[in-house]
XYZ file of C-alpha atoms in Angstrom:
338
model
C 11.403 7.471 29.030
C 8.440 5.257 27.175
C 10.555 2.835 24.587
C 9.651 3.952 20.683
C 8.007 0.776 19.019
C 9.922 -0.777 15.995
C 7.357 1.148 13.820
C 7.796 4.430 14.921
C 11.370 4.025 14.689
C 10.515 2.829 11.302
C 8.752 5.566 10.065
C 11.267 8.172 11.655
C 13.943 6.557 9.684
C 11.350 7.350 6.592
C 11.095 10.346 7.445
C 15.285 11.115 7.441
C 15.524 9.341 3.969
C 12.520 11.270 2.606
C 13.361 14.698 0.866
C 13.130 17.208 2.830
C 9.636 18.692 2.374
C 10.702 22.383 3.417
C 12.908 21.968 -0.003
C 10.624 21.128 -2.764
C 9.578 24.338 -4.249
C 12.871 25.349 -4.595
C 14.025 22.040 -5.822
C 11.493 22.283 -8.422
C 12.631 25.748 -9.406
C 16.495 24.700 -9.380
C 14.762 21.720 -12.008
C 12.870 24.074 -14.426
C 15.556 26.506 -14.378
C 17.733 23.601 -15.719
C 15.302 22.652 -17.985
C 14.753 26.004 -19.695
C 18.322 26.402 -20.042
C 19.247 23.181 -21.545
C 15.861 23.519 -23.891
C 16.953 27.559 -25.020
C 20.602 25.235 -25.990
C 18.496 22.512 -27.505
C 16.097 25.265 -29.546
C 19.753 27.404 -30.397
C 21.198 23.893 -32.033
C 17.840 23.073 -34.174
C 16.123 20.691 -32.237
C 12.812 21.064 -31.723
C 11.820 20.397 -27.697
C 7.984 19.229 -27.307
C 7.677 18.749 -24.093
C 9.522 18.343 -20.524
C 7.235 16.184 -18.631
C 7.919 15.477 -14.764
C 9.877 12.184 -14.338
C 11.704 10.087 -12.133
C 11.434 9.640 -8.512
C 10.913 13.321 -7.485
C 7.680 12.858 -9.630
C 6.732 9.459 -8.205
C 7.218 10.653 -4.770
C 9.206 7.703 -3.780
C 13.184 9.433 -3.881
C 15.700 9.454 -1.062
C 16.888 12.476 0.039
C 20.515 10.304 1.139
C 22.071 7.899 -0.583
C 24.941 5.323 0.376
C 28.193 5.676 -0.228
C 30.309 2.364 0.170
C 29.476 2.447 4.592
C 29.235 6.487 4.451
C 25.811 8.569 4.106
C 25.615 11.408 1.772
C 23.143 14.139 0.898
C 22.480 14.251 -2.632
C 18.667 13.657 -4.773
C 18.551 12.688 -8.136
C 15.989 14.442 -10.146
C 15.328 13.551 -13.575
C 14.505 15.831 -16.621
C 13.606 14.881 -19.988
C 13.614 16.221 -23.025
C 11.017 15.024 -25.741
C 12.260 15.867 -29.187
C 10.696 15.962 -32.564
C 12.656 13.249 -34.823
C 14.229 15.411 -37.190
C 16.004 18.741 -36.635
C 15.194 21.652 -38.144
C 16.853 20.769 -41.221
C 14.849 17.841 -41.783
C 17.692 15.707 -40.810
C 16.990 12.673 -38.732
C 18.466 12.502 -35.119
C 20.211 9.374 -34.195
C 22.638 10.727 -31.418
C 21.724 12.855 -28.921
C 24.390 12.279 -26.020
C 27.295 14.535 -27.155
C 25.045 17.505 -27.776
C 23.200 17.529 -24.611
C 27.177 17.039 -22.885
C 27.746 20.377 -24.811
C 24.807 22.076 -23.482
C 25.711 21.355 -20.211
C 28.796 22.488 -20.516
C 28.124 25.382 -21.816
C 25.371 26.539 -19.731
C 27.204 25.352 -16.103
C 31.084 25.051 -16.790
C 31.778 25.418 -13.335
C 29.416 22.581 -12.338
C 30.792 18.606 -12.592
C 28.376 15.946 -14.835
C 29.415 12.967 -16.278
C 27.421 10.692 -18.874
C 25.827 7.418 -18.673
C 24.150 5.117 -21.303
C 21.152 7.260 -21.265
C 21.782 10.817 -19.216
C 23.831 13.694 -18.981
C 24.194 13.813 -14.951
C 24.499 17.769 -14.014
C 25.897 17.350 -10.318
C 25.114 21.055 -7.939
C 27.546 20.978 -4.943
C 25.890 23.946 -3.157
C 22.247 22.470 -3.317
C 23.109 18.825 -3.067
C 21.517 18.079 -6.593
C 21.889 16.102 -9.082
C 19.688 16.449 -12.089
C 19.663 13.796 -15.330
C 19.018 15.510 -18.533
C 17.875 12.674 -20.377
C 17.267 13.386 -24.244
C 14.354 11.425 -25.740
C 12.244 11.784 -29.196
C 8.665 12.093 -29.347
C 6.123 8.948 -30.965
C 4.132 10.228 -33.585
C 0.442 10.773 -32.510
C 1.127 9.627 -28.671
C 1.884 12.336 -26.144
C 2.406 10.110 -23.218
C 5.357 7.496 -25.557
C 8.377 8.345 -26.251
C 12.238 6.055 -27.749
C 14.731 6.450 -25.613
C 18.167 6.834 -27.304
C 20.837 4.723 -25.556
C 24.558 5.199 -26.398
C 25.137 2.479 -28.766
C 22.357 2.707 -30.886
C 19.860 0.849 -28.841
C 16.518 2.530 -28.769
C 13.940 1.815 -26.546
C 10.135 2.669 -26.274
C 8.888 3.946 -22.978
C 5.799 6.671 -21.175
C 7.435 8.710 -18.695
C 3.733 9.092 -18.107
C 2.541 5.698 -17.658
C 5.595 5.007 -15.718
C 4.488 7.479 -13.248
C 1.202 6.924 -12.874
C 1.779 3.182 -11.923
C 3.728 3.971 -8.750
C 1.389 6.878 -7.729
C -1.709 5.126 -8.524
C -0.489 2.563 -5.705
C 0.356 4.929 -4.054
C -3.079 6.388 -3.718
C -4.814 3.408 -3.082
C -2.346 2.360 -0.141
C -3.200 6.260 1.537
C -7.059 4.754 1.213
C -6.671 1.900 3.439
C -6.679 2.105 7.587
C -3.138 2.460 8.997
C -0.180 4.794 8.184
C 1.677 2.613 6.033
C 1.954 3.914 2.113
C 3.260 2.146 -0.800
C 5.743 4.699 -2.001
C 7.282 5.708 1.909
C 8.025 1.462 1.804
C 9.305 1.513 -1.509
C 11.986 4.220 -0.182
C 13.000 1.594 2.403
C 13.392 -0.784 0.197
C 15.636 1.506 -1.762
C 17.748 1.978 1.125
C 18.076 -1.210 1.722
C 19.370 -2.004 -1.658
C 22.081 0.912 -0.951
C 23.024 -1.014 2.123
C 22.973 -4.544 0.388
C 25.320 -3.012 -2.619
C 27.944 -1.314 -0.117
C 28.092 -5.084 1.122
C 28.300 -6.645 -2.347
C 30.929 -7.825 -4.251
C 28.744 -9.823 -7.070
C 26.059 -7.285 -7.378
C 27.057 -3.579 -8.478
C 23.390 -1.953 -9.533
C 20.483 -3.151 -8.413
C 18.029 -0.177 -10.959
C 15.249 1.538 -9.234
C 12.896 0.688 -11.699
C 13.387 -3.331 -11.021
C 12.678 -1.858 -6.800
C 9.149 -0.614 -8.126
C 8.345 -3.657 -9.917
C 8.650 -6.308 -7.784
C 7.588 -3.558 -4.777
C 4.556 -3.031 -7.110
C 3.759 -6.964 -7.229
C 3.968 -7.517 -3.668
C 1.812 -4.459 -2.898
C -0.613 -6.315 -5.951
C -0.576 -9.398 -4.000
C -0.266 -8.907 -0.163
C -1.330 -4.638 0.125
C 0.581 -3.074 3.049
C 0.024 -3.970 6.616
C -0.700 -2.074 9.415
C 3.305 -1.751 10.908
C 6.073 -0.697 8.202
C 7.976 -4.371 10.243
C 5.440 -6.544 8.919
C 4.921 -5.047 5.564
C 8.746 -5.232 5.083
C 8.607 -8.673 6.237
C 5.803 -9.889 3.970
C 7.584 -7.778 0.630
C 11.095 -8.964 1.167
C 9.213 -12.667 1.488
C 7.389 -12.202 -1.491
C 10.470 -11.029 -3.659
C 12.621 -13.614 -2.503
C 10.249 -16.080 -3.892
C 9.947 -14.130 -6.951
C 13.782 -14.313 -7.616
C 14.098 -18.078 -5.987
C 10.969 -19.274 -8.536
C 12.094 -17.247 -11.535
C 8.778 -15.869 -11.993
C 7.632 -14.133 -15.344
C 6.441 -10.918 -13.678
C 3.619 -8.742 -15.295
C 1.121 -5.950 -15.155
C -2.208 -4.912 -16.493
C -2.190 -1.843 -15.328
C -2.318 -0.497 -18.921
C -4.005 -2.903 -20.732
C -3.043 -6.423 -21.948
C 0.116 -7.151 -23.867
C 1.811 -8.811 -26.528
C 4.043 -12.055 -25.071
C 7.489 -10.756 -23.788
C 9.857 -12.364 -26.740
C 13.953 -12.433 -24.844
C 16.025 -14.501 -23.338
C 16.922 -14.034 -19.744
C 17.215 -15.788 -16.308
C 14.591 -13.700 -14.885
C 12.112 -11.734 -16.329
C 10.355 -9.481 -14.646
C 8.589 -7.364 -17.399
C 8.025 -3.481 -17.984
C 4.154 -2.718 -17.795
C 4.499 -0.343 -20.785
C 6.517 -2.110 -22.973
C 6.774 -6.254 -22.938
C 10.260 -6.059 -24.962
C 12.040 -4.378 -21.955
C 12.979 -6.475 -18.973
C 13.426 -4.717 -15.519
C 16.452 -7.138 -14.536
C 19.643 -6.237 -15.871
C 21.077 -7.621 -18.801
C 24.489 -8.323 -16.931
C 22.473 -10.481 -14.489
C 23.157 -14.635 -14.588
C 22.170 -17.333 -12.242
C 24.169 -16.139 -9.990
C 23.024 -12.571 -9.862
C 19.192 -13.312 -9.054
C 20.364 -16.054 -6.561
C 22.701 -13.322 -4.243
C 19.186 -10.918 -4.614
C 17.050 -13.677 -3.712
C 19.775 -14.108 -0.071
C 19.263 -10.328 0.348
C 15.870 -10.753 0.169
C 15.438 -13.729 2.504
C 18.268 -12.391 4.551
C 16.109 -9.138 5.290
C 13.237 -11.232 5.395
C 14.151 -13.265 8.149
C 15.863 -10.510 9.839
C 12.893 -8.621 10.119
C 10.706 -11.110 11.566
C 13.496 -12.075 14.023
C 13.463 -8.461 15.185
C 9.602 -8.168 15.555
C 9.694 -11.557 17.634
C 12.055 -9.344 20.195
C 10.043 -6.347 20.008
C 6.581 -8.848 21.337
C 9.415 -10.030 23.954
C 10.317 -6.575 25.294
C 13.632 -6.781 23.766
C 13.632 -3.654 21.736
C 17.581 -2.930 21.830
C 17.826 -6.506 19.975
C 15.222 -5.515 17.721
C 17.003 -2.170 16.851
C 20.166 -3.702 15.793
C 18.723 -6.281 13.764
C 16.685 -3.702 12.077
C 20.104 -2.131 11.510
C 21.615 -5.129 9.856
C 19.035 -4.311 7.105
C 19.505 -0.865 7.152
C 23.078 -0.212 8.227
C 24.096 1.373 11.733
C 21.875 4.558 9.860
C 18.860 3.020 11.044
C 20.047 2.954 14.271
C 21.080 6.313 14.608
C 18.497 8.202 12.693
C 15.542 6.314 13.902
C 14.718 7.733 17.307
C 12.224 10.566 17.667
């Protein structure tokens, strides 16, 4: 039997993370049915809903179909939903809190059906499907379609463009499926997210690593170094390239939509939102030592990478799979063969 090259297993192991593509047009009806339920709530409690635009990972095209557990694997996709509100209700009052009323509409439209709230979401979890969608309330900016403040419990509000947000990953996205070779920016991005599930089931100082800081710094490397012509090597060049990001504390920042104002916060590591300056991408819980454990992953997987191509050139591809697994978890190994 010929021996599969580190690649292919590579991009078989993409392929088992990848949502399963016989399942998206009924995962997109499963999301618009929630969405027109919620809204008819939303409409029925005076709230005016402008618009439900597509969001999230299932929009970017860059979601996992499986996430990580502690050492376990388990089905589930996340699938955002928002909902873009006018600022008042329909009795002219103001909205401030929008948490607790989207909690009731869930509950009232799937009482059978767990959820739980975080800062921002209502999390609607579907056993039978394996979905979980986040209806995430959010008002509309006067005279911009594509902005919208999000409402975080607390009172923190934040400006944001689901749109923009969007378009930056797929735009890279599009320009990666231009270039010779089969590797594309948002299949290696998925890695990358995997690998952060792995890294945080090892963790003890690091409990969320946000998706959103993953397309960032994935986005910078792609900016600076493209994709190469293996899914090895361009894992090997990224995972250098963030290292160094999080070793140097560099001020990362876009242009994608235009030059901004100077980012004005305090914080060990900024790497900056490319639609709004005032939001960083690392969390706010995150000291010294935070970004110094993310810059070991990084170099960890680096080097590990690298060692396991070096074995591959040598003919010793069994050596080469398990390294690739200490990066990916004994998952890689057993979901990576044809």
């Amino acid at each position: 039997m010929p021996t599969i090259s580190l690649h292919s297993r590579t991009n078989n192991f993409v392929r088992w993370i990848r949502p399963d593509p016989e399942m998206v047009d009924e995962t997109r009806r499963q999301r618009d049915d929630v969405k027109e339920r919620i809204k008819k709530k939303a409409q029925e409690d005076g709230l005016t809903v402008r618009s439900m635009p597509h969001s999230g990972s299932f929009a970017k095209s860059n979601g996992l179909r499986r996430h990580m557990l502690g050492e376990a694997e388990h089905e589930g996709q996340d699938i955002d939903c928002p909902f873009v509100l006018s600022q008042k209700d329909q009795d002219g009052d103001p909205l401030t809190v929008l948490l607790p009323r989207f909690e009731r509409y869930a509950k009232a439209c799937y009482p059978d059906t767990e959820f739980e709230r975080s800062r921002s979401s209502v999390k609607l979890k579907f056993a039978a499907t394996k979905l979980n969608f986040d209806l995430v309330p959010m008002l509309a900016v006067a005279g911009k379609d594509d902005e919208q403040v999000l409402l975080r419990a607390g009172g923190d509000k934040r400006r944001t463009s689901i749109q923009k947000h969007v378009e930056f990953v797929k735009a890279r996205t599009r320009t990666s499926q231009d270039l010779q070779g089969p590797v594309v920016f948002n299949d290696a991005m998925r890695l990358v997210k995997w690998w952060r599930e792995y890294q945080l089931s090892q963790s003890k100082l690091i409990t969320d690593v946000p998706s959103f800081l993953l397309e960032l710094l994935c986005a910078k490397a792609y900016d600076e170094a493209s994709v190469k012509a293996k899914y090895p090597e361009t894992l090997a060049v990224w995972f250098d390239r963030i290292s160094n990001y999080a070793a140097k504390r560099t001020e990362l920042s876009f242009l994608d939509f235009g030059a901004q104002g100077p980012a004005k916060f305090d914080a060990k590591w900024k790497v900056i939102d490319p639609v709004n300056t005032q939001n960083n991408a690392v969390p706010a819980s995150w000291g010294g030592i935070q970004v110094d454990e993310f810059r070991d992953w990084a170099a960890r997987a680096r080097d590990t990478v690298q060692q396991a191509i070096a074995f591959e050139m040598r003919g010793r591809d069994s050596e080469a799979v398990e390294l690739m697994s200490q990066v990916f978890g004994s998952s890689f190994k057993n979901h990576s063969g044809e």
